């Protein structure tokens, strides 16, 4: 059961962070930041993490994913002004 919840959360945050990255790529004046967030979001997709583990033999610890997730949220909501960008899209 715990593994199923973890898998759902990984997919949820992967999609959320990918959406945040896409918004930052196409709205505003900082597309490089959006690409950076998109690249970080790839670490949350379970199949990509499995490929990374198979190729390198390293696993990404859960605490690293938590810290990266908090960083993405903090940088997007605070520094990246994500809410203002979403308002711009909504019109």
CSV table of N, CA and C in Angstrom, one decimal:
chain,number,residue,atom,x,y,z
A,1,UNK,N,0.8,-1.2,0.0
A,1,UNK,CA,0.0,0.0,0.0
A,1,UNK,C,0.9,1.3,0.0
A,2,UNK,N,1.9,1.3,0.8
A,2,UNK,CA,2.8,2.4,0.9
A,2,UNK,C,3.5,2.7,-0.4
A,3,UNK,N,3.9,1.6,-1.1
A,3,UNK,CA,4.5,1.8,-2.4
A,3,UNK,C,3.6,2.4,-3.4
A,4,UNK,N,2.3,2.0,-3.4
A,4,UNK,CA,1.3,2.5,-4.3
A,4,UNK,C,1.1,4.0,-4.1
A,5,UNK,N,1.0,4.4,-2.8
A,5,UNK,CA,0.9,5.9,-2.5
A,5,UNK,C,2.1,6.6,-3.0
A,6,UNK,N,3.3,6.1,-2.8
A,6,UNK,CA,4.5,6.8,-3.2
A,6,UNK,C,4.5,6.9,-4.7
A,7,UNK,N,4.1,5.9,-5.4
A,7,UNK,CA,4.1,5.9,-6.9
A,7,UNK,C,3.1,7.0,-7.4
A,8,UNK,N,2.0,7.1,-6.8
A,8,UNK,CA,1.0,8.1,-7.2
A,8,UNK,C,1.5,9.5,-6.9
A,9,UNK,N,2.1,9.7,-5.7
A,9,UNK,CA,2.7,11.0,-5.4
A,9,UNK,C,3.8,11.4,-6.3
A,10,UNK,N,4.7,10.4,-6.7
A,10,UNK,CA,5.7,10.7,-7.7
A,10,UNK,C,5.2,11.2,-9.0
A,11,UNK,N,4.1,10.5,-9.5
A,11,UNK,CA,3.5,10.9,-10.8
A,11,UNK,C,2.9,12.3,-10.6
A,12,UNK,N,2.2,12.5,-9.5
A,12,UNK,CA,1.5,13.7,-9.3
A,12,UNK,C,2.5,14.9,-9.3
A,13,UNK,N,3.6,14.8,-8.5
A,13,UNK,CA,4.6,15.9,-8.5
A,13,UNK,C,5.3,16.0,-9.8
A,14,UNK,N,5.6,14.9,-10.5
A,14,UNK,CA,6.2,15.0,-11.8
A,14,UNK,C,5.4,15.8,-12.8
A,15,UNK,N,4.1,15.5,-12.8
A,15,UNK,CA,3.2,16.2,-13.8
A,15,UNK,C,3.1,17.7,-13.3
A,16,UNK,N,3.0,17.9,-12.0
A,16,UNK,CA,2.8,19.3,-11.5
A,16,UNK,C,4.1,20.1,-11.8
A,17,UNK,N,5.3,19.5,-11.6
A,17,UNK,CA,6.5,20.2,-11.8
A,17,UNK,C,6.8,20.4,-13.3
A,18,UNK,N,6.3,19.5,-14.1
A,18,UNK,CA,6.4,19.7,-15.6
A,18,UNK,C,5.5,20.8,-16.0
A,19,UNK,N,4.3,20.9,-15.5
A,19,UNK,CA,3.4,22.0,-15.8
A,19,UNK,C,4.0,23.3,-15.4
A,20,UNK,N,4.6,23.4,-14.2
A,20,UNK,CA,5.3,24.6,-13.7
A,20,UNK,C,6.4,25.0,-14.6
A,21,UNK,N,7.2,24.0,-15.1
A,21,UNK,CA,8.3,24.3,-16.0
A,21,UNK,C,7.8,24.8,-17.3
A,22,UNK,N,6.7,24.2,-17.8
A,22,UNK,CA,6.1,24.7,-19.1
A,22,UNK,C,5.6,26.1,-19.0
A,23,UNK,N,4.9,26.4,-17.9
A,23,UNK,CA,4.4,27.8,-17.7
A,23,UNK,C,5.6,28.8,-17.7
A,24,UNK,N,6.6,28.4,-17.0
A,24,UNK,CA,7.8,29.3,-16.9
A,24,UNK,C,8.5,29.4,-18.2
A,25,UNK,N,8.5,28.4,-19.1
A,25,UNK,CA,9.1,28.4,-20.4
A,25,UNK,C,8.4,29.4,-21.3
A,26,UNK,N,7.1,29.4,-21.3
A,26,UNK,CA,6.4,30.2,-22.3
A,26,UNK,C,5.7,31.5,-21.9
A,27,UNK,N,5.7,31.7,-20.6
A,27,UNK,CA,5.2,33.0,-20.1
A,27,UNK,C,6.2,33.7,-19.2
A,28,UNK,N,6.4,35.0,-19.5
A,28,UNK,CA,7.4,35.7,-18.7
A,28,UNK,C,8.6,35.9,-19.5
A,29,UNK,N,9.7,36.2,-18.8
A,29,UNK,CA,10.9,36.5,-19.4
A,29,UNK,C,12.1,35.6,-19.0
A,30,UNK,N,11.7,34.4,-18.5
A,30,UNK,CA,12.8,33.5,-18.0
A,30,UNK,C,12.6,32.1,-18.5
A,31,UNK,N,12.7,31.8,-19.8
A,31,UNK,CA,12.5,30.5,-20.3
A,31,UNK,C,13.6,29.5,-19.8
A,32,UNK,N,14.8,30.0,-19.5
A,32,UNK,CA,15.9,29.1,-19.0
A,32,UNK,C,15.5,28.5,-17.6
A,33,UNK,N,14.8,29.3,-16.8
A,33,UNK,CA,14.3,28.8,-15.5
A,33,UNK,C,13.3,27.7,-15.8
A,34,UNK,N,12.4,27.9,-16.7
A,34,UNK,CA,11.4,26.9,-17.1
A,34,UNK,C,12.1,25.6,-17.5
A,35,UNK,N,13.1,25.7,-18.3
A,35,UNK,CA,13.8,24.5,-18.8
A,35,UNK,C,14.5,23.8,-17.6
A,36,UNK,N,15.0,24.5,-16.7
A,36,UNK,CA,15.7,24.0,-15.5
A,36,UNK,C,14.6,23.2,-14.7
A,37,UNK,N,13.5,23.8,-14.5
A,37,UNK,CA,12.4,23.1,-13.7
A,37,UNK,C,11.9,21.9,-14.5
A,38,UNK,N,11.8,22.0,-15.8
A,38,UNK,CA,11.4,20.8,-16.5
A,38,UNK,C,12.4,19.7,-16.4
A,39,UNK,N,13.7,20.0,-16.4
A,39,UNK,CA,14.7,19.0,-16.2
A,39,UNK,C,14.7,18.4,-14.8
A,40,UNK,N,14.4,19.2,-13.8
A,40,UNK,CA,14.3,18.7,-12.5
A,40,UNK,C,13.0,17.8,-12.3
A,41,UNK,N,12.0,18.1,-13.1
A,41,UNK,CA,10.8,17.3,-13.0
A,41,UNK,C,11.0,15.9,-13.5
A,42,UNK,N,11.9,15.7,-14.4
A,42,UNK,CA,12.2,14.4,-14.9
A,42,UNK,C,12.7,13.4,-13.8
A,43,UNK,N,13.2,13.9,-12.8
A,43,UNK,CA,13.7,13.1,-11.7
A,43,UNK,C,12.5,12.5,-10.9
A,44,UNK,N,11.3,13.0,-11.1
A,44,UNK,CA,10.2,12.5,-10.3
A,44,UNK,C,9.4,11.5,-11.1
A,45,UNK,N,9.6,11.3,-12.4
A,45,UNK,CA,8.9,10.3,-13.2
A,45,UNK,C,9.5,8.9,-12.9
A,46,UNK,N,8.7,8.0,-12.3
A,46,UNK,CA,9.2,6.7,-12.0
A,46,UNK,C,10.0,5.9,-13.1
A,47,UNK,N,9.4,5.9,-14.3
A,47,UNK,CA,10.2,5.2,-15.3
A,47,UNK,C,11.5,5.8,-15.6
A,48,UNK,N,11.6,7.1,-15.6
A,48,UNK,CA,12.9,7.7,-15.9
A,48,UNK,C,13.9,7.5,-14.8
A,49,UNK,N,13.4,7.5,-13.5
A,49,UNK,CA,14.3,7.2,-12.4
A,49,UNK,C,14.8,5.8,-12.5
A,50,UNK,N,13.9,4.8,-12.9
A,50,UNK,CA,14.3,3.4,-13.1
A,50,UNK,C,15.4,3.3,-14.1
A,51,UNK,N,15.3,4.0,-15.2
A,51,UNK,CA,16.3,4.0,-16.3
A,51,UNK,C,17.6,4.6,-15.7
A,52,UNK,N,17.5,5.7,-15.0
A,52,UNK,CA,18.7,6.3,-14.4
A,52,UNK,C,19.4,5.3,-13.5
A,53,UNK,N,18.6,4.6,-12.7
A,53,UNK,CA,19.2,3.6,-11.7
A,53,UNK,C,19.8,2.4,-12.5
A,54,UNK,N,19.2,2.0,-13.5
A,54,UNK,CA,19.8,0.9,-14.3
A,54,UNK,C,21.1,1.3,-15.0
A,55,UNK,N,21.1,2.5,-15.5
A,55,UNK,CA,22.3,2.9,-16.3
A,55,UNK,C,23.5,3.2,-15.4
A,56,UNK,N,23.2,3.9,-14.2
A,56,UNK,CA,24.3,4.3,-13.3
A,56,UNK,C,24.5,3.4,-12.1
A,57,UNK,N,23.5,2.7,-11.7
A,57,UNK,CA,23.6,1.9,-10.5
A,57,UNK,C,23.3,2.7,-9.2
A,58,UNK,N,23.0,3.9,-9.4
A,58,UNK,CA,22.7,4.8,-8.2
A,58,UNK,C,21.2,5.0,-8.1
A,59,UNK,N,20.7,5.1,-6.9
A,59,UNK,CA,19.3,5.4,-6.7
A,59,UNK,C,19.2,6.8,-6.1
A,60,UNK,N,18.2,7.5,-6.4
A,60,UNK,CA,18.0,8.9,-5.8
A,60,UNK,C,17.3,8.7,-4.5
A,61,UNK,N,17.9,9.1,-3.4
A,61,UNK,CA,17.2,8.9,-2.1
A,61,UNK,C,16.0,9.8,-2.0
A,62,UNK,N,15.0,9.3,-1.2
A,62,UNK,CA,13.8,10.1,-1.0
A,62,UNK,C,14.0,11.5,-0.5
A,63,UNK,N,14.9,11.6,0.4
A,63,UNK,CA,15.1,13.0,1.0
A,63,UNK,C,15.6,14.0,-0.1
A,64,UNK,N,16.3,13.5,-1.0
A,64,UNK,CA,16.8,14.4,-2.1
A,64,UNK,C,15.6,14.8,-3.0
A,65,UNK,N,14.7,13.9,-3.2
A,65,UNK,CA,13.5,14.3,-4.0
A,65,UNK,C,12.6,15.2,-3.2
A,66,UNK,N,12.5,15.1,-1.9
A,66,UNK,CA,11.8,16.0,-1.1
A,66,UNK,C,12.4,17.4,-1.1
A,67,UNK,N,13.7,17.4,-1.0
A,67,UNK,CA,14.4,18.7,-1.0
A,67,UNK,C,14.2,19.4,-2.4
A,68,UNK,N,14.4,18.6,-3.4
A,68,UNK,CA,14.2,19.2,-4.8
A,68,UNK,C,12.8,19.7,-5.0
A,69,UNK,N,11.8,18.9,-4.5
A,69,UNK,CA,10.4,19.3,-4.6
A,69,UNK,C,10.1,20.6,-3.9
A,70,UNK,N,10.7,20.7,-2.7
A,70,UNK,CA,10.5,22.0,-1.9
A,70,UNK,C,11.2,23.1,-2.6
A,71,UNK,N,12.3,22.9,-3.2
A,71,UNK,CA,13.0,23.9,-3.9
A,71,UNK,C,12.2,24.4,-5.1
A,72,UNK,N,11.7,23.4,-5.9
A,72,UNK,CA,10.9,23.8,-7.0
A,72,UNK,C,9.7,24.6,-6.6
A,73,UNK,N,9.0,24.2,-5.6
A,73,UNK,CA,7.8,24.9,-5.1
A,73,UNK,C,8.2,26.3,-4.7
A,74,UNK,N,9.2,26.4,-3.8
A,74,UNK,CA,9.7,27.7,-3.3
A,74,UNK,C,10.1,28.6,-4.4
A,75,UNK,N,10.9,28.1,-5.3
A,75,UNK,CA,11.4,29.0,-6.4
A,75,UNK,C,10.4,29.4,-7.4
A,76,UNK,N,9.4,28.5,-7.6
A,76,UNK,CA,8.3,28.9,-8.6
A,76,UNK,C,7.3,29.8,-8.0
A,77,UNK,N,6.9,29.5,-6.8
A,77,UNK,CA,5.8,30.3,-6.2
A,77,UNK,C,6.4,31.7,-5.6
A,78,UNK,N,7.5,31.6,-5.1
A,78,UNK,CA,8.1,32.9,-4.5
A,78,UNK,C,8.9,33.7,-5.5
A,79,UNK,N,10.0,33.1,-5.9
A,79,UNK,CA,10.9,33.9,-6.8
A,79,UNK,C,10.4,33.9,-8.2
A,80,UNK,N,9.8,32.8,-8.7
A,80,UNK,CA,9.4,32.8,-10.1
A,80,UNK,C,8.1,33.4,-10.4
A,81,UNK,N,7.4,33.9,-9.4
A,81,UNK,CA,6.1,34.6,-9.5
A,81,UNK,C,5.1,33.7,-10.4
A,82,UNK,N,5.0,32.5,-10.1
A,82,UNK,CA,4.1,31.5,-10.8
A,82,UNK,C,2.7,32.0,-10.9
A,83,UNK,N,2.2,32.4,-9.7
A,83,UNK,CA,0.7,32.8,-9.7
A,83,UNK,C,0.5,34.0,-10.6
A,84,UNK,N,1.4,34.9,-10.7
A,84,UNK,CA,1.2,36.0,-11.7
A,84,UNK,C,1.2,35.5,-13.1
A,85,UNK,N,2.0,34.6,-13.4
A,85,UNK,CA,2.1,34.0,-14.7
A,85,UNK,C,0.8,33.3,-15.1
A,86,UNK,N,0.3,32.6,-14.1
A,86,UNK,CA,-1.0,31.8,-14.4
A,86,UNK,C,-2.1,32.8,-14.6
A,87,UNK,N,-2.1,33.9,-13.9
A,87,UNK,CA,-3.1,35.0,-14.1
A,87,UNK,C,-3.0,35.6,-15.5
A,88,UNK,N,-1.8,35.7,-16.0
A,88,UNK,CA,-1.6,36.2,-17.3
A,88,UNK,C,-2.1,35.3,-18.3
A,89,UNK,N,-2.0,34.0,-18.1
A,89,UNK,CA,-2.5,33.0,-19.1
A,89,UNK,C,-4.0,33.0,-19.0
A,90,UNK,N,-4.6,33.1,-17.8
A,90,UNK,CA,-6.0,33.0,-17.7
A,90,UNK,C,-6.7,34.3,-18.2
A,91,UNK,N,-5.9,35.3,-18.4
A,91,UNK,CA,-6.5,36.5,-19.0
A,91,UNK,C,-7.0,37.5,-18.0
